PDB file of C-alpha atoms and ligand atoms in Angstrom:
ATOM      1  CA  GLU A   1      -2.893  18.393  -4.788  1.00  0.00           C
ATOM      2  CA  PRO A   2      -3.647  14.911  -6.199  1.00  0.00           C
ATOM      3  CA  ILE A   3      -0.909  12.269  -6.181  1.00  0.00           C
ATOM      4  CA  LEU A   4      -3.225   9.776  -7.866  1.00  0.00           C
ATOM      5  CA  LYS A   5      -6.104  10.292 -10.250  1.00  0.00           C
ATOM      6  CA  ALA A   6      -8.256   7.627 -11.848  1.00  0.00           C
ATOM      7  CA  SER A   7     -10.996   8.342 -14.300  1.00  0.00           C
ATOM      8  CA  LYS A   8     -13.672   6.161 -15.873  1.00  0.00           C
ATOM      9  CA  LEU A   9     -11.884   3.051 -14.700  1.00  0.00           C
ATOM     10  CA  VAL A  10     -13.306  -0.248 -15.948  1.00  0.00           C
ATOM     11  CA  LYS A  11     -11.914  -3.748 -15.466  1.00  0.00           C
ATOM     12  CA  ILE A  12     -13.535  -6.712 -17.133  1.00  0.00           C
ATOM     13  CA  TYR A  13     -12.185 -10.215 -16.533  1.00  0.00           C
ATOM     14  CA  GLY A  14     -12.577 -13.047 -18.976  1.00  0.00           C
ATOM     15  CA  GLU A  15     -13.680 -11.033 -21.995  1.00  0.00           C
ATOM     16  CA  SER A  16     -11.615 -13.043 -24.463  1.00  0.00           C
ATOM     17  CA  THR A  17     -12.335 -16.535 -23.126  1.00  0.00           C
ATOM     18  CA  GLY A  18     -15.992 -16.572 -24.144  1.00  0.00           C
ATOM     19  CA  GLU A  19     -16.931 -18.222 -20.878  1.00  0.00           C
ATOM     20  CA  GLY A  20     -18.765 -15.216 -19.568  1.00  0.00           C
ATOM     21  CA  SER A  21     -17.110 -12.115 -18.240  1.00  0.00           C
ATOM     22  CA  THR A  22     -17.066 -10.298 -14.908  1.00  0.00           C
ATOM     23  CA  LYS A  23     -17.110  -6.514 -14.694  1.00  0.00           C
ATOM     24  CA  ALA A  24     -15.045  -6.177 -11.529  1.00  0.00           C
ATOM     25  CA  ILE A  25     -14.668  -2.388 -11.790  1.00  0.00           C
ATOM     26  CA  ASP A  26     -17.522  -0.503 -13.351  1.00  0.00           C
ATOM     27  CA  GLY A  27     -16.647   3.154 -13.922  1.00  0.00           C
ATOM     28  CA  VAL A  28     -14.617   4.417 -10.963  1.00  0.00           C
ATOM     29  CA  ASP A  29     -13.436   8.025 -10.657  1.00  0.00           C
ATOM     30  CA  LEU A  30     -11.105   8.663  -7.765  1.00  0.00           C
ATOM     31  CA  SER A  31      -8.706  11.406  -6.778  1.00  0.00           C
ATOM     32  CA  ILE A  32      -6.294  10.971  -3.911  1.00  0.00           C
ATOM     33  CA  ASN A  33      -4.397  13.907  -2.499  1.00  0.00           C
ATOM     34  CA  LYS A  34      -0.847  13.942  -1.163  1.00  0.00           C
ATOM     35  CA  GLY A  35      -0.683  12.926   2.458  1.00  0.00           C
ATOM     36  CA  GLU A  36      -4.133  11.362   2.406  1.00  0.00           C
ATOM     37  CA  PHE A  37      -4.782   8.254   4.551  1.00  0.00           C
ATOM     38  CA  ILE A  38      -7.546   6.386   2.820  1.00  0.00           C
ATOM     39  CA  ALA A  39      -9.275   3.035   3.115  1.00  0.00           C
ATOM     40  CA  ILE A  40     -11.232   1.222   0.440  1.00  0.00           C
ATOM     41  CA  MET A  41     -13.877  -1.016   2.008  1.00  0.00           C
ATOM     42  CA  GLY A  42     -16.575  -3.247   0.605  1.00  0.00           C
ATOM     43  CA  PRO A  43     -17.959  -6.756   0.758  1.00  0.00           C
ATOM     44  CA  SER A  44     -16.084  -9.732  -0.623  1.00  0.00           C
ATOM     45  CA  GLY A  45     -16.192  -9.697  -4.425  1.00  0.00           C
ATOM     46  CA  SER A  46     -16.982  -5.975  -4.635  1.00  0.00           C
ATOM     47  CA  GLY A  47     -13.750  -5.269  -6.528  1.00  0.00           C
ATOM     48  CA  LYS A  48     -11.422  -3.952  -3.811  1.00  0.00           C
ATOM     49  CA  THR A  49      -8.394  -6.025  -4.752  1.00  0.00           C
ATOM     50  CA  THR A  50      -8.952  -5.421  -8.456  1.00  0.00           C
ATOM     51  CA  LEU A  51      -9.169  -1.663  -7.844  1.00  0.00           C
ATOM     52  CA  LEU A  52      -5.959  -1.674  -5.785  1.00  0.00           C
ATOM     53  CA  GLN A  53      -4.198  -3.772  -8.419  1.00  0.00           C
ATOM     54  CA  CYS A  54      -5.237  -1.384 -11.176  1.00  0.00           C
ATOM     55  CA  LEU A  55      -4.455   1.793  -9.206  1.00  0.00           C
ATOM     56  CA  SER A  56      -1.002   0.490  -8.308  1.00  0.00           C
ATOM     57  CA  GLY A  57      -0.098  -0.785 -11.761  1.00  0.00           C
ATOM     58  CA  ILE A  58      -0.054  -4.482 -10.819  1.00  0.00           C
ATOM     59  CA  ASP A  59      -2.915  -5.099 -13.222  1.00  0.00           C
ATOM     60  CA  LYS A  60      -4.111  -3.218 -16.305  1.00  0.00           C
ATOM     61  CA  PRO A  61      -7.594  -1.689 -16.457  1.00  0.00           C
ATOM     62  CA  THR A  62      -9.727  -2.622 -19.461  1.00  0.00           C
ATOM     63  CA  SER A  63     -10.354   1.094 -20.033  1.00  0.00           C
ATOM     64  CA  GLY A  64      -9.961   4.405 -18.260  1.00  0.00           C
ATOM     65  CA  GLU A  65      -6.976   6.448 -17.216  1.00  0.00           C
ATOM     66  CA  ILE A  66      -4.741   6.351 -14.133  1.00  0.00           C
ATOM     67  CA  GLU A  67      -2.215   9.016 -13.329  1.00  0.00           C
ATOM     68  CA  ILE A  68       0.239   8.734 -10.439  1.00  0.00           C
ATOM     69  CA  LYS A  69       2.703  11.493  -9.615  1.00  0.00           C
ATOM     70  CA  GLY A  70       2.037  13.082 -12.963  1.00  0.00           C
ATOM     71  CA  ARG A  71       2.724   9.918 -14.982  1.00  0.00           C
ATOM     72  CA  VAL A  72      -0.078   8.228 -16.906  1.00  0.00           C
ATOM     73  CA  ILE A  73       0.484   4.614 -15.885  1.00  0.00           C
ATOM     74  CA  SER A  74      -2.513   3.205 -17.748  1.00  0.00           C
ATOM     75  CA  SER A  75      -0.701   3.688 -21.032  1.00  0.00           C
ATOM     76  CA  MET A  76       2.707   2.347 -19.952  1.00  0.00           C
ATOM     77  CA  SER A  77       4.106  -0.909 -21.303  1.00  0.00           C
ATOM     78  CA  GLY A  78       4.537  -3.825 -18.936  1.00  0.00           C
ATOM     79  CA  ASP A  79       8.279  -3.198 -18.541  1.00  0.00           C
ATOM     80  CA  GLU A  80       7.863   0.502 -17.987  1.00  0.00           C
ATOM     81  CA  LEU A  81       5.190  -0.169 -15.428  1.00  0.00           C
ATOM     82  CA  ALA A  82       7.314  -2.728 -13.539  1.00  0.00           C
ATOM     83  CA  LEU A  83      10.150  -0.222 -13.364  1.00  0.00           C
ATOM     84  CA  PHE A  84       7.812   2.575 -12.233  1.00  0.00           C
ATOM     85  CA  ARG A  85       6.345   0.373  -9.510  1.00  0.00           C
ATOM     86  CA  ARG A  86       9.782  -0.577  -8.234  1.00  0.00           C
ATOM     87  CA  LYS A  87      11.196   2.956  -8.274  1.00  0.00           C
ATOM     88  CA  SER A  88       8.221   5.023  -7.366  1.00  0.00           C
ATOM     89  CA  LEU A  89       5.616   3.057  -5.371  1.00  0.00           C
ATOM     90  CA  GLY A  90       5.612   1.283  -2.021  1.00  0.00           C
ATOM     91  CA  PHE A  91       3.738  -1.947  -1.233  1.00  0.00           C
ATOM     92  CA  VAL A  92       2.822  -3.703   2.013  1.00  0.00           C
ATOM     93  CA  PHE A  93       1.158  -7.068   1.655  1.00  0.00           C
ATOM     94  CA  GLN A  94      -0.802  -9.257   4.009  1.00  0.00           C
ATOM     95  CA  GLU A  95       2.162 -11.599   4.337  1.00  0.00           C
ATOM     96  CA  PHE A  96       5.063  -9.356   5.055  1.00  0.00           C
ATOM     97  CA  ASN A  97       7.339 -11.326   2.754  1.00  0.00           C
ATOM     98  CA  LEU A  98      10.553 -10.733   4.677  1.00  0.00           C
ATOM     99  CA  LEU A  99      13.487 -12.857   3.554  1.00  0.00           C
ATOM    100  CA  ASP A 100      14.601 -15.127   6.371  1.00  0.00           C
ATOM    101  CA  SER A 101      18.154 -15.437   5.046  1.00  0.00           C
ATOM    102  CA  LEU A 102      18.715 -11.680   5.297  1.00  0.00           C
ATOM    103  CA  THR A 103      19.021  -9.524   8.405  1.00  0.00           C
ATOM    104  CA  VAL A 104      16.501  -6.788   9.137  1.00  0.00           C
ATOM    105  CA  ARG A 105      18.967  -4.204   7.790  1.00  0.00           C
ATOM    106  CA  GLU A 106      19.459  -6.192   4.578  1.00  0.00           C
ATOM    107  CA  ASN A 107      15.721  -6.741   4.142  1.00  0.00           C
ATOM    108  CA  ILE A 108      15.120  -3.001   4.371  1.00  0.00           C
ATOM    109  CA  MET A 109      17.949  -2.376   1.904  1.00  0.00           C
ATOM    110  CA  VAL A 110      16.674  -4.719  -0.841  1.00  0.00           C
ATOM    111  CA  PRO A 111      14.741  -2.108  -2.885  1.00  0.00           C
ATOM    112  CA  MET A 112      17.714   0.305  -2.687  1.00  0.00           C
ATOM    113  CA  VAL A 113      20.125  -2.390  -3.838  1.00  0.00           C
ATOM    114  CA  LEU A 114      17.870  -2.941  -6.856  1.00  0.00           C
ATOM    115  CA  GLU A 115      18.072   0.801  -7.519  1.00  0.00           C
ATOM    116  CA  LYS A 116      21.901   0.679  -7.199  1.00  0.00           C
ATOM    117  CA  LYS A 117      21.997   3.276  -4.428  1.00  0.00           C
ATOM    118  CA  THR A 118      25.391   3.970  -2.839  1.00  0.00           C
ATOM    119  CA  ALA A 119      26.348   2.294   0.438  1.00  0.00           C
ATOM    120  CA  THR A 120      26.358   5.682   2.197  1.00  0.00           C
ATOM    121  CA  ASP A 121      22.854   6.533   0.993  1.00  0.00           C
ATOM    122  CA  MET A 122      21.577   3.111   2.000  1.00  0.00           C
ATOM    123  CA  GLU A 123      23.104   3.323   5.453  1.00  0.00           C
ATOM    124  CA  LYS A 124      21.655   6.776   5.986  1.00  0.00           C
ATOM    125  CA  LYS A 125      18.165   5.772   4.894  1.00  0.00           C
ATOM    126  CA  VAL A 126      18.088   2.557   6.960  1.00  0.00           C
ATOM    127  CA  ASN A 127      19.152   4.469  10.070  1.00  0.00           C
ATOM    128  CA  GLU A 128      16.569   7.197   9.497  1.00  0.00           C
ATOM    129  CA  LEU A 129      13.702   4.717   9.140  1.00  0.00           C
ATOM    130  CA  ALA A 130      14.940   2.452  11.967  1.00  0.00           C
ATOM    131  CA  HIS A 131      14.939   5.495  14.190  1.00  0.00           C
ATOM    132  CA  LEU A 132      11.448   6.498  13.093  1.00  0.00           C
ATOM    133  CA  PHE A 133      10.041   3.052  13.861  1.00  0.00           C
ATOM    134  CA  GLY A 134      12.211   2.238  16.892  1.00  0.00           C
ATOM    135  CA  ILE A 135      13.896  -0.809  15.364  1.00  0.00           C
ATOM    136  CA  ASN A 136      17.533   0.415  15.648  1.00  0.00           C
ATOM    137  CA  THR A 137      18.493  -2.335  18.051  1.00  0.00           C
ATOM    138  CA  ILE A 138      17.331  -5.243  15.867  1.00  0.00           C
ATOM    139  CA  LEU A 139      18.950  -4.315  12.551  1.00  0.00           C
ATOM    140  CA  SER A 140      21.441  -7.177  12.721  1.00  0.00           C
ATOM    141  CA  LYS A 141      18.822  -9.801  13.669  1.00  0.00           C
ATOM    142  CA  TYR A 142      17.043 -12.192  11.355  1.00  0.00           C
ATOM    143  CA  PRO A 143      13.272 -11.884  10.812  1.00  0.00           C
ATOM    144  CA  PHE A 144      12.476 -15.165  12.605  1.00  0.00           C
ATOM    145  CA  LYS A 145      14.237 -13.826  15.732  1.00  0.00           C
ATOM    146  CA  ILE A 146      12.108 -10.703  16.115  1.00  0.00           C
ATOM    147  CA  SER A 147       8.512 -10.135  17.201  1.00  0.00           C
ATOM    148  CA  GLY A 148       5.568  -9.823  14.866  1.00  0.00           C
ATOM    149  CA  GLY A 149       5.346  -6.089  15.521  1.00  0.00           C
ATOM    150  CA  GLN A 150       9.031  -5.679  14.665  1.00  0.00           C
ATOM    151  CA  GLN A 151       8.496  -7.675  11.460  1.00  0.00           C
ATOM    152  CA  GLN A 152       5.682  -5.329  10.502  1.00  0.00           C
ATOM    153  CA  ARG A 153       7.803  -2.256  11.121  1.00  0.00           C
ATOM    154  CA  THR A 154      10.570  -3.810   9.069  1.00  0.00           C
ATOM    155  CA  ALA A 155       8.181  -4.411   6.156  1.00  0.00           C
ATOM    156  CA  VAL A 156       6.888  -0.839   6.310  1.00  0.00           C
ATOM    157  CA  SER A 157      10.470   0.489   6.422  1.00  0.00           C
ATOM    158  CA  ARG A 158      11.337  -1.551   3.359  1.00  0.00           C
ATOM    159  CA  ALA A 159       8.319  -0.141   1.529  1.00  0.00           C
ATOM    160  CA  LEU A 160       9.534   3.384   2.282  1.00  0.00           C
ATOM    161  CA  VAL A 161      13.227   3.268   1.391  1.00  0.00           C
ATOM    162  CA  ASN A 162      12.891   4.629  -2.100  1.00  0.00           C
ATOM    163  CA  ASP A 163      10.700   7.535  -0.897  1.00  0.00           C
ATOM    164  CA  PRO A 164       7.623   6.365  -2.801  1.00  0.00           C
ATOM    165  CA  GLY A 165       5.319   9.124  -1.580  1.00  0.00           C
ATOM    166  CA  ILE A 166       2.487   6.574  -1.767  1.00  0.00           C
ATOM    167  CA  ILE A 167       2.022   3.180  -0.118  1.00  0.00           C
ATOM    168  CA  PHE A 168      -0.499   0.584  -1.248  1.00  0.00           C
ATOM    169  CA  ALA A 169      -1.544  -2.006   1.320  1.00  0.00           C
ATOM    170  CA  ASP A 170      -3.837  -4.948   0.545  1.00  0.00           C
ATOM    171  CA  GLU A 171      -5.538  -6.283   3.698  1.00  0.00           C
ATOM    172  CA  PRO A 172      -2.559  -5.350   5.881  1.00  0.00           C
ATOM    173  CA  THR A 173      -4.338  -6.556   9.017  1.00  0.00           C
ATOM    174  CA  GLY A 174      -5.829  -9.619   7.335  1.00  0.00           C
ATOM    175  CA  ASN A 175      -4.292 -12.331   9.507  1.00  0.00           C
ATOM    176  CA  LEU A 176      -3.566 -10.246  12.569  1.00  0.00           C
ATOM    177  CA  ASP A 177      -5.035  -9.949  16.052  1.00  0.00           C
ATOM    178  CA  SER A 178      -6.094  -6.484  17.159  1.00  0.00           C
ATOM    179  CA  LYS A 179      -2.824  -5.720  18.952  1.00  0.00           C
ATOM    180  CA  SER A 180      -0.767  -6.423  15.804  1.00  0.00           C
ATOM    181  CA  SER A 181      -3.353  -4.641  13.702  1.00  0.00           C
ATOM    182  CA  SER A 182      -2.881  -1.496  15.698  1.00  0.00           C
ATOM    183  CA  VAL A 183       0.917  -1.742  15.328  1.00  0.00           C
ATOM    184  CA  ILE A 184       0.689  -1.737  11.551  1.00  0.00           C
ATOM    185  CA  MET A 185      -2.015   0.938  11.374  1.00  0.00           C
ATOM    186  CA  GLU A 186      -0.033   3.138  13.781  1.00  0.00           C
ATOM    187  CA  CYS A 187       2.981   2.763  11.473  1.00  0.00           C
ATOM    188  CA  PHE A 188       0.857   4.058   8.626  1.00  0.00           C
ATOM    189  CA  GLU A 189      -0.505   6.866  10.786  1.00  0.00           C
ATOM    190  CA  LYS A 190       3.044   7.855  11.618  1.00  0.00           C
ATOM    191  CA  ILE A 191       4.282   7.994   8.045  1.00  0.00           C
ATOM    192  CA  VAL A 192       1.235  10.001   6.986  1.00  0.00           C
ATOM    193  CA  GLU A 193       1.853  12.490   9.778  1.00  0.00           C
ATOM    194  CA  GLU A 194       5.649  12.647   9.801  1.00  0.00           C
ATOM    195  CA  LEU A 195       6.646  11.889   6.224  1.00  0.00           C
ATOM    196  CA  HIS A 196       3.435  13.116   4.544  1.00  0.00           C
ATOM    197  CA  THR A 197       3.274   9.837   2.686  1.00  0.00           C
ATOM    198  CA  THR A 198      -0.021   8.917   1.096  1.00  0.00           C
ATOM    199  CA  VAL A 199      -1.401   5.574   2.306  1.00  0.00           C
ATOM    200  CA  LEU A 200      -4.095   3.607   0.507  1.00  0.00           C
ATOM    201  CA  VAL A 201      -5.395   0.560   2.335  1.00  0.00           C
ATOM    202  CA  VAL A 202      -7.827  -2.030   1.041  1.00  0.00           C
ATOM    203  CA  THR A 203      -9.561  -3.735   3.908  1.00  0.00           C
ATOM    204  CA  HIS A 204     -12.730  -5.372   5.144  1.00  0.00           C
ATOM    205  CA  ASP A 205     -11.597  -4.686   8.706  1.00  0.00           C
ATOM    206  CA  VAL A 206     -13.511  -1.846  10.366  1.00  0.00           C
ATOM    207  CA  PHE A 207     -10.854  -1.540  13.059  1.00  0.00           C
ATOM    208  CA  ALA A 208      -8.160  -0.944  10.424  1.00  0.00           C
ATOM    209  CA  ALA A 209     -10.371   1.493   8.511  1.00  0.00           C
ATOM    210  CA  SER A 210     -11.013   3.471  11.687  1.00  0.00           C
ATOM    211  CA  TYR A 211      -7.410   4.713  11.519  1.00  0.00           C
ATOM    212  CA  CYS A 212      -7.908   6.192   8.078  1.00  0.00           C
ATOM    213  CA  ARG A 213      -9.099   9.744   7.512  1.00  0.00           C
ATOM    214  CA  LYS A 214     -11.240   8.852   4.576  1.00  0.00           C
ATOM    215  CA  VAL A 215     -13.108   5.658   3.806  1.00  0.00           C
ATOM    216  CA  VAL A 216     -14.389   4.891   0.319  1.00  0.00           C
ATOM    217  CA  PHE A 217     -17.034   2.181   0.116  1.00  0.00           C
ATOM    218  CA  ILE A 218     -17.243   0.126  -3.005  1.00  0.00           C
ATOM    219  CA  LYS A 219     -20.063  -2.091  -4.116  1.00  0.00           C
ATOM    220  CA  ASP A 220     -20.397  -4.061  -7.341  1.00  0.00           C
ATOM    221  CA  GLY A 221     -17.334  -2.338  -8.746  1.00  0.00           C
ATOM    222  CA  ARG A 222     -18.627   1.179  -8.175  1.00  0.00           C
ATOM    223  CA  ILE A 223     -17.998   3.795  -5.528  1.00  0.00           C
ATOM    224  CA  ASP A 224     -21.076   3.668  -3.334  1.00  0.00           C
ATOM    225  CA  SER A 225     -20.268   6.364  -0.772  1.00  0.00           C
ATOM    226  CA  TYR A 226     -17.481   7.742   1.313  1.00  0.00           C
ATOM    227  CA  ILE A 227     -16.943   9.281   4.697  1.00  0.00           C
ATOM    228  CA  VAL A 228     -14.309  11.693   5.968  1.00  0.00           C
ATOM    229  CA  ARG A 229     -13.290  11.742   9.599  1.00  0.00           C
ATOM    230  CA  LYS A 230     -13.084  15.146  11.274  1.00  0.00           C
ATOM    231  CA  GLY A 231     -11.464  14.594  14.619  1.00  0.00           C
ATOM    232  CA  ASP A 232      -9.662  11.645  16.167  1.00  0.00           C
ATOM    233  CA  ARG A 233     -10.413   7.986  15.687  1.00  0.00           C
ATOM    234  CA  LYS A 234     -13.584   7.711  17.740  1.00  0.00           C
ATOM    235  CA  GLU A 235     -15.356  10.524  15.909  1.00  0.00           C
ATOM    236  CA  PHE A 236     -16.795   8.930  12.841  1.00  0.00           C
TER     237      PHE A 236
HETATM  238  P1  LIG B 301     -12.665  -8.137  -3.473  1.00  0.00           P
HETATM  239  O1  LIG B 301     -11.214  -7.812  -3.341  1.00  0.00           O
HETATM  240  O2  LIG B 301     -13.580  -6.988  -3.087  1.00  0.00           O
HETATM  241  O3  LIG B 301     -13.041  -9.415  -2.804  1.00  0.00           O
HETATM  242  P2  LIG B 301     -12.036  -8.747  -6.232  1.00  0.00           P
HETATM  243  O4  LIG B 301     -11.438  -7.538  -6.808  1.00  0.00           O
HETATM  244  O5  LIG B 301     -11.140  -9.830  -5.775  1.00  0.00           O
HETATM  245  O6  LIG B 301     -13.000  -8.302  -5.015  1.00  0.00           O
HETATM  246  O7  LIG B 301     -13.078  -9.390  -7.209  1.00  0.00           O
HETATM  247  C1  LIG B 301     -14.105  -8.642  -7.890  1.00  0.00           C
HETATM  248  C2  LIG B 301     -14.805  -9.555  -8.860  1.00  0.00           C
HETATM  249  O8  LIG B 301     -13.939  -9.914  -9.922  1.00  0.00           O
HETATM  250  C3  LIG B 301     -15.279 -10.880  -8.267  1.00  0.00           C
HETATM  251  O9  LIG B 301     -16.457 -11.222  -8.893  1.00  0.00           O
HETATM  252  C4  LIG B 301     -14.155 -11.839  -8.595  1.00  0.00           C
HETATM  253  O10 LIG B 301     -14.603 -13.154  -8.649  1.00  0.00           O
HETATM  254  C5  LIG B 301     -13.740 -11.341  -9.968  1.00  0.00           C
HETATM  255  N1  LIG B 301     -12.295 -11.574 -10.232  1.00  0.00           N
HETATM  256  C6  LIG B 301     -11.272 -11.116  -9.488  1.00  0.00           C
HETATM  257  N2  LIG B 301     -10.099 -11.494 -10.028  1.00  0.00           N
HETATM  258  C7  LIG B 301     -10.414 -12.202 -11.131  1.00  0.00           C
HETATM  259  C8  LIG B 301      -9.622 -12.852 -12.122  1.00  0.00           C
HETATM  260  N3  LIG B 301      -8.289 -12.848 -12.106  1.00  0.00           N
HETATM  261  N4  LIG B 301     -10.293 -13.484 -13.132  1.00  0.00           N
HETATM  262  C9  LIG B 301     -11.641 -13.481 -13.172  1.00  0.00           C
HETATM  263  N5  LIG B 301     -12.432 -12.878 -12.296  1.00  0.00           N
HETATM  264  C10 LIG B 301     -11.826 -12.252 -11.259  1.00  0.00           C
HETATM  265  P1  LIG B 302      -8.708 -11.790  -1.735  1.00  0.00           P
HETATM  266  O1  LIG B 302     -10.176 -11.893  -1.417  1.00  0.00           O
HETATM  267  O2  LIG B 302      -7.818 -12.007  -0.563  1.00  0.00           O
HETATM  268  O3  LIG B 302      -8.385 -10.555  -2.507  1.00  0.00           O
HETATM  269  P2  LIG B 302      -9.270 -13.745  -3.724  1.00  0.00           P
HETATM  270  O4  LIG B 302      -9.436 -15.114  -3.187  1.00  0.00           O
HETATM  271  O5  LIG B 302     -10.435 -12.917  -4.080  1.00  0.00           O
HETATM  272  O6  LIG B 302      -8.333 -12.988  -2.697  1.00  0.00           O
HETATM  273  O7  LIG B 302      -8.349 -13.792  -5.014  1.00  0.00           O
HETATM  274  C1  LIG B 302      -7.092 -14.360  -4.994  1.00  0.00           C
HETATM  275  C2  LIG B 302      -6.527 -14.280  -6.403  1.00  0.00           C
HETATM  276  O8  LIG B 302      -7.372 -14.965  -7.311  1.00  0.00           O
HETATM  277  C3  LIG B 302      -6.400 -12.866  -6.910  1.00  0.00           C
HETATM  278  O9  LIG B 302      -5.198 -12.741  -7.646  1.00  0.00           O
HETATM  279  C4  LIG B 302      -7.604 -12.659  -7.786  1.00  0.00           C
HETATM  280  O10 LIG B 302      -7.317 -11.722  -8.829  1.00  0.00           O
HETATM  281  C5  LIG B 302      -7.828 -14.054  -8.328  1.00  0.00           C
HETATM  282  N1  LIG B 302      -9.287 -14.324  -8.519  1.00  0.00           N
HETATM  283  C6  LIG B 302     -10.300 -13.965  -7.716  1.00  0.00           C
HETATM  284  N2  LIG B 302     -11.494 -14.322  -8.211  1.00  0.00           N
HETATM  285  C7  LIG B 302     -11.220 -14.982  -9.360  1.00  0.00           C
HETATM  286  C8  LIG B 302     -12.011 -15.616 -10.357  1.00  0.00           C
HETATM  287  N3  LIG B 302     -13.332 -15.639 -10.292  1.00  0.00           N
HETATM  288  N4  LIG B 302     -11.387 -16.200 -11.394  1.00  0.00           N
HETATM  289  C9  LIG B 302     -10.060 -16.157 -11.495  1.00  0.00           C
HETATM  290  N5  LIG B 302      -9.253 -15.575 -10.604  1.00  0.00           N
HETATM  291  C10 LIG B 302      -9.808 -14.983  -9.546  1.00  0.00           C
END
């Protein structure tokens, strides 16, 4: 059952400026099922970031339709879209963007505070996720006092608090060594398996992509090919 469907997606930059335009996305059709763990790969400039930004409602496509969880986001207004993103989608960025003035617990709670959840609900959710990721003992610490791996798990917990069902991650292993890269990819693996969350990763990192069950290759703004993994990680 698809959680995300995109059809005939096109994104052209600089159409109105008259200084020459770039067709960053050139007719993409994509359907992503619930619980899928998928990577989008491609060379620099192939349109990966643009595709992620369109699919996740950060940017608007020039034409085409995008439906997430049964809502057509490509026709939403800016305000509607911002609200939908906040309530219904999860994001993990290259920089984890944790707030140093808040504890780990408070960082995880931020999206729930914005949604005006009750204290009891927030407490319950934080404990559930902290347990899942093994960060129960550091909830009262500040981000600069914990390890990189713990920071990553905090960022993933924060992305999950509103039960988004889908997580978008742009180059999540971008600045990381392979040890830290495996921590973050294992977090994603875990939420796919245990929470049946859909995870969509944009990456140029083969190591990161090797965790995903499906890899979509994009080239010049079009889907070039894709591969689906049958068994465990080594069996591409
Ligand atoms: P990737 O993430 O694969 O490196 P991008 O999506 O960033 O690719 O870029 C795809 C193409 O669109 C490139 O030619 C890039 O220069 C162009 N592009 C990306 N963002 C913009 C923008 N805001 N304005 C104009 N051109 C852009
Ligand atoms: P990355 O490769 O990490 O995705 P980029 O350096 O391609 O980052 O892009 C960084 C930002 O600049 C993005 O927001 C992208 O949309 C924008 N951008 C990329 N290429 C262009 C371009 N040719 N003109 C204007 N903005 C661009």
